[in-house]
Amino acid sequence: MIENQPGRAETIRQAAEEIRKMNLFNNTFMSTAMRDRDACEYVLRKILRREDLELSSASTQWVLPNLTSKDSYLDVFAENERENVIYNLEDQRKDTKEHAKRTRYYGAMIDKSNLDKGTEYNVLPDVYVIYISETDIWRLGKTMYEVDYRLKETGTPYEDGTHRIYVNGAVDDGSDLAKMMHYFKTADPDDMSQGALSKRVRYLKSNWRGGLELDEVAERIYSLGEASGRAEGREEGRAEGRAEEKRDTAKRLRRDGTDVHKIASFVDASIEDVCEWLAPAPVTA
């Protein structure tokens, strides 16, 4: 709820109005829209061409804790518990590089979070990492690219439960998926062509209750910005603490005879940093 502070309230209202102008390629607006399980289910059904797909839950900005580095955040995290499947939707607006390694990282973090719970390998869920971009990042003229794992020598399908799919809003191949991607670009509240997704967008942009939800998101963004000065100082202190912890861990591992390269991998640091930490202290007169 917006606090009774005129300056703060006006700033938050302005932020909420800006959010209402956003489309579904904006991370903030998509995350807000995909909180709704029906909307998320609709998007996944179109991408996977499965009208029978059902979700047991859908969450946004899902946190995957990491003990040795910063926490990871997934844009959309959805589950189908009955089929033991996890879906991760990532919204990528900028035409950055290393897309394949990004999706590899997301999938690895999801697997790690399940193994941390004591899960045996044979019951790991299937994981779909679906990368939605505004541009055709592969520049091959397709609306969707689905990674196909096969044994090179025989062409036999290689099934390990991981699936990577790339969808973009730049290529119109006339498919239903391309129509949905066009809707991602407009997010027009008067366009009801996209079922539960359109219903959700209209609710957020045109209904006063949806406006309150956007106000809540705007307030959270504002509050984070308001606290950024204090947070920067705290983050510097935490970063120093993490660096010290990494140095201590590296030294313990080295005393146990662990190879420098393995140490660097374990503590998520460069070889140069690890060598510097392990170097003997200079002798003073």
PDB file of C-alpha atoms in Angstrom, residues 4 19 56 102 108-109 115 147 158 222 235 264 280 283:
ATOM      1  CA  ASN A   4       0.576   8.709   3.108  1.00  0.00           C
ATOM      2  CA  ILE A  19       4.618   0.184 -15.892  1.00  0.00           C
ATOM      3  CA  SER A  56       0.474 -26.674 -10.199  1.00  0.00           C
ATOM      4  CA  ARG A 102      22.929 -18.228 -20.082  1.00  0.00           C
ATOM      5  CA  ALA A 108      22.237 -25.797 -13.816  1.00  0.00           C
ATOM      6  CA  MET A 109      20.938 -23.610 -11.003  1.00  0.00           C
ATOM      7  CA  LEU A 115      19.958 -31.784  -5.564  1.00  0.00           C
ATOM      8  CA  VAL A 147      17.585 -27.503 -29.105  1.00  0.00           C
ATOM      9  CA  TYR A 158      19.869 -38.176 -26.122  1.00  0.00           C
ATOM     10  CA  TYR A 222      10.734   2.719  -5.482  1.00  0.00           C
ATOM     11  CA  GLU A 235      26.756  -4.706  -0.080  1.00  0.00           C
ATOM     12  CA  ALA A 264      39.383 -21.601  -8.328  1.00  0.00           C
ATOM     13  CA  PRO A 280      53.539 -16.271   0.809  1.00  0.00           C
ATOM     14  CA  VAL A 283      58.939 -10.749   4.659  1.00  0.00           C
TER      15      VAL A 283
END
